[in-house]
Every structure is written in structure tokens, then in C-alpha cells.
Amino acid sequence: MGNFRFLHSEWPDIYREASEAEGLAFTSPKACAIICRSALEKAVRWLYANDPDLSEPYDTKLASLMHERCFRDILKPSIFREINLVRKLGNNAAHGHSISRDESLIALKNLFRFLSFMALYYAEKEPVIPGFEESHIPFGEKKEHDLAELQRLQDLLDRKNEQSRIERQQLEARAREVEELRRQLEAQQQEVKERKTGREQVHDTDKEIPLLVSEQLTRKLYIDQSLKEAGWINFRESYDIEYEVTGMPVSTNPSGTGYIDYVLWGDDGKPLAVVEAKRTMADVRKGRHQATLYADCIQARFGRRPVIYYTNGFEIYFWDDTFYPEREVHGYHTKDELHLMVERRRSRTDIRRFRVNESIVERKYQIEAIRRVAEAFARDDEHGRLTGGARNALLVMATGSGKTRTAIAITDMLTKCNWVKRVLFLADRNALVKQAKDAFGEHLPHLSSIDLTKEREDPGTRLVFSTYPTIMNKIDAVRSDDNRFYGAGHFDLIFIDEAHRSVYQKYGAIFAYFDSMIVGLTATPKKDIDRNTYELLDIEDDNPTFAYELDQAVQDEFLVPPKGISVPVKFMREGIKYSELTEREKEEYEEKFGDPTTGEVPDEIGSEALNKWLFNADTVDKVLLYLMEKGIKVQGGDRLGKTIIFAKNHEHAVFIEKRFNKLFPEHRGKFLRVIDHYENKAQDLLEKFVDPHAERNPQIAVSVDMLDTGIDAPRVVNLVFFKMVKSQVKFWQMIGRGTRLCPDLFGPGVDKKHFLIFDYCQNLEFFEANPDGTEGKTIKSLSQRIFEMKLDVVMAIREAGAPGETEASVASGEGSGSGDEGAAAEAGASIDKEAAADDGVSADDLSEAEAPPDDEDFELAGDYTGQLHRQIHDLDRERFVVKMNLRWVLEYSSAKRWGNLSRSDVADIKRNIAPLMLPAE
């Protein structure tokens, strides 16, 4: 029955794959390694589904699941190293690398040990674990498979595992929906936990699951596999391995002869690197001095100093001691990458003396930021020679101050000074990736670039733009002509757009994997940046490499400030402030609620009450009416300025759109639009909304994530926070949507000076942001003012005196809708002179008129009277605001009513009808 028969009753799927791998260990080692990896993945996913102590990370690939701290805590370090080797061997087999029979046997044995551990602690019926017997493995002629066959096998197994994962998620979803199933699932998990806890007290895994592969052999295999991943294969004895050197100090070796574990050779026949492999589990850095001595011998013989690696198989340290201190890396560099490092010793120039390209950046603070990065990255050694300093930098720059431009200029500096060849720019959404790529392409067109979310990589690409999940997928991807694998040394520089804790927590593996310099960019004020971000970038708390914050940018007149506006309705969130949370609570808050890729958050805070409030028609109507009345207007007050409403989710956004179209049908569904990932024309709508040159519909964008960050929209003057923001970083990004300058926004020479924040969910209070406040103002539109001025002219002419008999345009029925209405406008109708002041016309102006009105004046009054009557008569009575004032509209739609207007009539018209006027098309 084979070595894995103890799995048959409880884990038949895992048993089937493990047995299949066992049957192929000697006859098809590559297939065996791939299937071992698949069986391992099934087992790991089963543990996550059933052990309540395990919580899935954001990324659910096998590597991420295995490296999650909660998972590593349930294993002995030796077992973790063994199954990580199973994963690596399976990956290398799928990539087409050779796998020996010995290696496939090791993968099988390591899988056996792990599955024995799982059965011993988790099986419902306590199993008897047999000893591993190689005699169960059939022996036959070794078969070779081409890469396409292996990839088909890997794809098939991946599909099966993905289907199992989806089925489990569906089961869990149903369990959450059905209370009884949920209780059963929880009870089952608790039973598994108690079973495991009880067995841990009576079983010793070291005794009952004996070591099958020695630590020394495991270490050597780790080194071999990691070197293979970087393209170092086909090692030759006495040349690539155990290379003999002379000239070692006699204190170390009396014979003066030494043997280097690995030498990595260049195409010119000279060594590029030496690798010293410690043969014990001692601190890997104990190999540092030995490796230095080997490098001295190599330099003396070949005239070139190699770079140095020292490792115990599991940890790798890299040291180019001509320029940088040693550092831990997570893989070896390729031949081309090592050649480039050696070449840079000659070609690299001092970035501190670089003249910044002012066609890319011209503002003093941007140039200062670049100089600060240069001073952080470059140092002088004790002899005054150029050497490397820090490898990380953090730039705090307010949204709209030119972070991307600054990043472009930094790239220009580092490439021209030969510090950097390939650059990775990471952002959290596709739109921001495209925006960054376009900006780099405009200023650095000589550097080839790709958007990794849409295009295929090739070896010559200099600038790569990607989202975090996309690059993680590429790291694990199969190496082939169509889908290039990224090695640990592929990039020399990484930009992190909006560097913050959530990014590091969810995607920290990216920055650990690549051996590159890192520049973090963020708009979050430096006092609000969490300690984790500083720590991960190895930067002193509250002391970023450079900071240029909103207050300073406003003072320097590069950005405009926000003004908070008191709103009539507000949802009362919990009575806490972000600053009052402990560091642990802040971390938990960000972990639960912050999501750098979607901005979506669970309804953990006041979910039931909040949803009821957000989706209440009366609430939404009040928010929209207040916005339309009090928001900053453009085009002489006729049109609400560009506005972003931050909605809770797609359903909330659609509900807002529905209510707006009901309240304001005159805009025919074009004025306000939802812009999110559900809208298939989102990109087109977005481009129209952010047009810097014109007020194009949509004028109001209801955003669910797409406009929360990174979008340049200088014409935006109103922000509506209609959701709780649960991330400090996201909050400041959203504020930044309104800060950009916009000259001539309100007319020639009348620039944007500030923007308004309508906060309905107490976000300003929670994050203790205190922008200057302003009272809401009802601004008369240009159309309303013209309407009222025409009315004032009519009243002024009528008051000045009536002719004997004059026909107005309305009297002849022109534009009045019916014959009897036309008789209403008696041009000579009298009006109290005191009404002039109420009508907006100065009584003094009227009394000082040099001459009474003539027939031409009365003709003008009659013409205006007809126009005013027609405008009221033609109002759309389905409009919500017209319905609210329907009594007045009906009354003054009658032409007869215009024959003799009193002072109170004029006041009624101005108060109740004039605000209803819409601009002409």
C-alpha cells in the first residue's frame, strides 16, 4: 500500500497525490517533485481551514501561507525547512530545471515527515505512523519530460487545488449564512484544536517522526536550489565547487591552501563571487571572516575582487566590501547582475554632485528632496572615497506637491550616475500604475518601460510599473520565453507609492525578496506615520529623509488649503480619536480596516446603524441638497464646481446616484455619475471628470476607491466624506484630492483659493484634522442674478412713470402661452416706489434719473416682463425643487398676475422662484 497508507481514511485526496508522487520518485523525478508540492499545498490549506489558531494572510499562495507566523509557530524549525525545500524543488521542477532521483526522494521523505506530523496531531482517529521504507518505491528506467508537459501537470494540479479552495470558501460562506452550519464548523474546529493540544502533551515528534534527511544535506540542497533559481547550474568539482586557492594565512591553515565551497565565474573567465557555506547551524555570520580570506586569495590571483556570499543554507548574506556593508538577501544574483556590480566599481559617479534636471522638477523643495536622497545614499569613507550609505529613503510630500515628478528626477539621477539600471514602481491600483508610467515616459522617454498589469516583460526593460499583487505573481511565475521570472537582484531601485503599514503587512515579502534600494513616497504627515514604516525602512522615528507637508505647501502657495464646513446632519461614530489609540490598537485598527488595494472595509464600527443611516433616502436627499446649495460654484454660480462624494461601497454609490437623478431630473443623469470598478466606462468618465481645461460632465463623481488616491483633478473644489474612513493614510490621500492649484477657475485671474470638506461621518474629528472652518453660503447663480436684475429693471421703469398707453410684448401675447395671458402685462401698471429697495434697485438711483422713461424704455420693460413670465411658465414641474415651490410657480405662471406687481409680489418671486432658474444650454 505504500508509505502513505496512514492518510487513506481521513485525507483521501492528499493520499492519492502522495502515493502518485511515491510511484514516480525514481522513474520521473520532476513529476514527483511537482506532485509532492501539490500534496503539500493541499495539506497546508486543510490546516488553515481546520485549525482555529491559523489565520490566512492577505496573499494566499503556498509560499505566503507557509511563511505566515501563525503557521510557522505550529511547526518545529526543521520541519518548516524541510517542507520549504519541497516547495522549492517543486517550483524548480515546474520551471524545467533538472531534478535528480536523490532530490525527488528527499522531497518525498520531507513530505512524509510533514504529513506524519499532521496525522499525529490532527487525525480524528489516532494513527500508527509507519517507518519510511524506500522498498515501497518502484524502481525503473528514468523518464524525462519536456517543459510543456511539466507545466501542463503543474497547471492541472493548480486548477484542482484552486477548485478545492473555492469549494471550501463556498462552504464557509454557506456556514456563515446558516447559523447551524456555522456552529457545526466552529465546533469541528474546536474539536481539532483540543485534539491537537492533547496529543502534543503525549507525543514527541522528534522520536515518533525521526529525521529522514540530515541537516547538512538539507543545507547543501537549499544552496544548490537557490543558486539554480539565479541561473547557476551544472557545477563542476574543483572549479565551481571546492575550488582550491593558495595564500591563506597560516594561522587559519598551516598549509596556506583553502577550498572555496562555490565560485561563480564570469564570461571573462574571472570569478565574480565566492560562496562560503557554513556546515553547522551556528550563526551564519561566523562564515564572514573565512569568506573574506577566500576573496583575498581570489583577488591576488585574478586581479579582481569578487563579491562575497556566506550562508548556512537558510540565511544568505551578501557583501560587496568595496562599497557597501554586508546585508541579508533572499537569493543569489544572476551572472549579468554580478557583472554589472563589478562594472559599477569603475563607472559609478557621485550622485551628490549631480545637477538635477530642472526640466523635470523646478521647485526648490523638490530639488532639496532629491539632494537629501543623494546624501542618504552616498557617503565618503575614511579615505575620502565614494562609498554607499543608506539603501532606503522616505519622502513625505503633500498630495499635489509633485511626488511622482520627484521620483522621476531621482531615477534620472541614479541611472545617469550608474547606480541603477532597472527600476520598479509600485502602486496600489491599475489607474495609478498607468498614470505613473505616462509621467515617467514623458520625462524619461529614453528608458524602456512597461505596465506589468497589461504588458509582458522582456530582459531589456528598464522601468517596470506594477501593482503589488501583479509583481508577487510574477515572482512566483514559471520561467519561460513568455513569462519571465524575476530574480532577487533584478531591480536596483523600488519606489513605493504611498508607503505605509498596510502595504508592508500585506506585501512585505516583495521588499524582503528583492535586493534593491527603496524609496518610499507618502502624503501622510510625518507625525502620523506609524513606527512600523520607519522601522521597516530602517529610518529613525519621525525623521524621514525629507518632508514637505500640506501647511508648508499652502504657505508657499503651491497648494490650496481645505476649509471644513458645518453640515446639518452627521452620523455619530464611536467617541474615540485615532491619537488616543495605543500603538497596538492603531496597528490592529489598520490591519482590520485598511486595505491598500481596494479601500473597502468591513462594517465593524456601528455597521447596522451606519448602513441604515447611509441608505436612508431622507439622509441622502439632505446631503445632496445641502451640497448643491452650499458647495463652491463655478461659471458665475450657475454650476456646482467639480465635486467628489466618497461613498461607502458600490451599492451606496448607486443609491446616491438614484436619489440625485430623482431630485434633479433636469441634468438628465449626466451631472452626477458613479465612478468605480463596477462601471464598464469608468476610465472614460474619469478622464472627463479630471479634464483640467473644462467643466465637462460628470461634474459630481461618486467615488468608491477610484478617486480616493492618486488622481490629479485640479478643478475639484468640494469633497463630501459620506463614509467612515478607517485608515490614516487613506484619509490624507482623500484630502489631497482638493489641494491642487487651478488658475482662472472662476474667470480670468480668479484662481482657486481653497476647497470645501463636507464631512458627514466625523472623520475630521476622529483623525484630529482641524482645517479652517467656514459657514455655508447660498451663492446666487448667474442665471438667478440675471433674472432678478431684469425684474429690478421692470420695476424701476414702471415706478418712474407710465405713458398714456403702451403695449408690452406680453400684451400682444408674445411668448406667453395663451391669448388671455397676453392681456396681463399692462406696461403702465403702478408700483410703490418704496419697493425699489426691496427689489435690489437703489431708490436714490431712481430719483436721480435725468429724465422719465420714454417709449423705448417701456418697450424694454414689456420685453423683460415677457421673458420673466416665460421662464416661470416653462419651469419643469417634475423637478423636486420646483415641486417644493409649486404654489408660487403656478401663481406667477399666469400672465394676468404680472399686470400689477406689488412690493410683496416682487419679494415672493425673488425668494421662491428666482433660485429655480437654470442656465440656458
GROMACS .gro file of C-alpha atoms in nm, residues 339-479:
model
  141
  339HIS     CA    1   2.892   4.159  -1.393
  340LEU     CA    2   2.706   4.491  -1.360
  341MET     CA    3   2.802   4.525  -0.993
  342VAL     CA    4   3.169   4.476  -1.074
  343GLU     CA    5   3.146   4.720  -1.367
  344ARG     CA    6   2.987   4.986  -1.141
  345ARG     CA    7   3.303   4.998  -0.932
  346ARG     CA    8   3.457   5.181  -1.227
  347SER     CA    9   3.162   5.367  -1.378
  348ARG     CA   10   2.962   5.485  -1.074
  349THR     CA   11   2.982   5.861  -1.007
  350ASP     CA   12   2.895   6.069  -0.701
  351ILE     CA   13   2.520   6.143  -0.701
  352ARG     CA   14   2.576   6.428  -0.454
  353ARG     CA   15   2.741   6.626  -0.733
  354PHE     CA   16   2.469   6.555  -0.989
  355ARG     CA   17   2.296   6.859  -1.137
  356VAL     CA   18   1.921   6.794  -1.109
  357ASN     CA   19   1.733   6.819  -1.438
  358GLU     CA   20   1.514   7.125  -1.387
  359SER     CA   21   1.301   7.041  -1.687
  360ILE     CA   22   1.167   6.755  -1.471
  361VAL     CA   23   1.147   6.942  -1.139
  362GLU     CA   24   1.194   7.314  -1.088
  363ARG     CA   25   1.058   7.383  -0.740
  364LYS     CA   26   1.318   7.435  -0.467
  365TYR     CA   27   1.167   7.181  -0.227
  366GLN     CA   28   1.167   6.909  -0.496
  367ILE     CA   29   1.535   6.972  -0.568
  368GLU     CA   30   1.601   6.965  -0.195
  369ALA     CA   31   1.425   6.627  -0.165
  370ILE     CA   32   1.648   6.481  -0.437
  371ARG     CA   33   1.961   6.615  -0.270
  372ARG     CA   34   1.854   6.463   0.062
  373VAL     CA   35   1.816   6.123  -0.106
  374ALA     CA   36   2.160   6.161  -0.265
  375GLU     CA   37   2.316   6.248   0.070
  376ALA     CA   38   2.147   5.949   0.233
  377PHE     CA   39   2.257   5.703  -0.037
  378ALA     CA   40   2.619   5.825  -0.084
  379ARG     CA   41   2.894   5.873   0.173
  380ASP     CA   42   3.271   5.927   0.192
  381ASP     CA   43   3.483   5.662   0.361
  382GLU     CA   44   3.771   5.741   0.594
  383HIS     CA   45   3.998   5.796   0.291
  384GLY     CA   46   3.754   6.034   0.122
  385ARG     CA   47   3.646   5.780  -0.138
  386LEU     CA   48   3.287   5.741  -0.254
  387THR     CA   49   3.101   5.463  -0.078
  388GLY     CA   50   2.742   5.352  -0.021
  389GLY     CA   51   2.534   5.480   0.267
  390ALA     CA   52   2.168   5.402   0.341
  391ARG     CA   53   1.974   5.190   0.094
  392ASN     CA   54   1.629   5.318   0.193
  393ALA     CA   55   1.471   5.664   0.193
  394LEU     CA   56   1.130   5.804   0.289
  395LEU     CA   57   0.989   6.120   0.129
  396VAL     CA   58   0.689   6.282   0.298
  397MET     CA   59   0.532   6.514   0.042
  398ALA     CA   60   0.179   6.651   0.045
  399THR     CA   61  -0.053   6.532  -0.230
  400GLY     CA   62  -0.016   6.764  -0.527
  401SER     CA   63   0.340   6.869  -0.440
  402GLY     CA   64   0.493   6.651  -0.713
  403LYS     CA   65   0.593   6.316  -0.558
  404THR     CA   66   0.593   6.141  -0.896
  405ARG     CA   67   0.796   6.418  -1.061
  406THR     CA   68   1.046   6.393  -0.776
  407ALA     CA   69   1.066   6.014  -0.822
  408ILE     CA   70   1.133   6.067  -1.194
  409ALA     CA   71   1.416   6.309  -1.120
  410ILE     CA   72   1.566   6.065  -0.865
  411THR     CA   73   1.556   5.793  -1.131
  412ASP     CA   74   1.724   6.028  -1.379
  413MET     CA   75   2.000   6.096  -1.126
  414LEU     CA   76   2.064   5.734  -1.029
  415THR     CA   77   2.060   5.600  -1.386
  416LYS     CA   78   2.289   5.870  -1.525
  417CYS     CA   79   2.533   5.823  -1.235
  418ASN     CA   80   2.532   5.443  -1.298
  419TRP     CA   81   2.387   5.345  -0.961
  420VAL     CA   82   2.073   5.195  -1.107
  421LYS     CA   83   1.977   5.003  -1.421
  422ARG     CA   84   1.628   4.866  -1.358
  423VAL     CA   85   1.356   5.035  -1.154
  424LEU     CA   86   1.027   4.901  -1.016
  425PHE     CA   87   0.746   5.148  -0.937
  426LEU     CA   88   0.468   5.001  -0.723
  427ALA     CA   89   0.121   5.149  -0.673
  428ASP     CA   90  -0.199   5.005  -0.530
  429ARG     CA   91  -0.426   5.040  -0.834
  430ASN     CA   92  -0.406   4.999  -1.210
  431ALA     CA   93  -0.504   5.362  -1.277
  432LEU     CA   94  -0.215   5.487  -1.064
  433VAL     CA   95   0.025   5.249  -1.237
  434LYS     CA   96  -0.079   5.388  -1.576
  435GLN     CA   97  -0.056   5.746  -1.451
  436ALA     CA   98   0.298   5.692  -1.319
  437LYS     CA   99   0.412   5.516  -1.637
  438ASP     CA  100   0.279   5.801  -1.852
  439ALA     CA  101   0.460   6.059  -1.637
  440PHE     CA  102   0.792   5.870  -1.649
  441GLY     CA  103   0.751   5.821  -2.024
  442GLU     CA  104   0.703   6.193  -2.077
  443HIS     CA  105   1.026   6.289  -1.898
  444LEU     CA  106   1.247   5.981  -1.947
  445PRO     CA  107   1.148   5.856  -2.294
  446HIS     CA  108   1.493   5.702  -2.349
  447LEU     CA  109   1.428   5.441  -2.076
  448SER     CA  110   1.214   5.150  -2.196
  449SER     CA  111   0.912   5.082  -1.976
  450ILE     CA  112   0.614   4.851  -1.934
  451ASP     CA  113   0.293   4.838  -1.736
  452LEU     CA  114   0.320   4.490  -1.591
  453THR     CA  115  -0.057   4.471  -1.537
  454LYS     CA  116  -0.107   4.482  -1.916
  455GLU     CA  117   0.223   4.403  -2.091
  456ARG     CA  118   0.478   4.125  -2.097
  457GLU     CA  119   0.823   4.178  -1.956
  458ASP     CA  120   1.141   4.136  -2.158
  459PRO     CA  121   1.501   4.132  -2.027
  460GLY     CA  122   1.584   4.477  -2.160
  461THR     CA  123   1.307   4.674  -1.988
  462ARG     CA  124   1.444   4.948  -1.764
  463LEU     CA  125   1.130   5.075  -1.591
  464VAL     CA  126   0.860   4.838  -1.465
  465PHE     CA  127   0.529   4.967  -1.327
  466SER     CA  128   0.308   4.729  -1.134
  467THR     CA  129   0.052   4.675  -0.863
  468TYR     CA  130   0.159   4.476  -0.559
  469PRO     CA  131  -0.037   4.157  -0.640
  470THR     CA  132   0.089   4.154  -1.000
  471ILE     CA  133   0.457   4.163  -0.908
  472MET     CA  134   0.401   3.896  -0.642
  473ASN     CA  135   0.252   3.671  -0.909
  474LYS     CA  136   0.549   3.737  -1.136
  475ILE     CA  137   0.799   3.648  -0.865
  476ASP     CA  138   0.644   3.302  -0.840
  477ALA     CA  139   0.586   3.268  -1.214
  478VAL     CA  140   0.739   2.994  -1.431
  479ARG     CA  141   1.048   3.099  -1.621
   0.00000   0.00000   0.00000
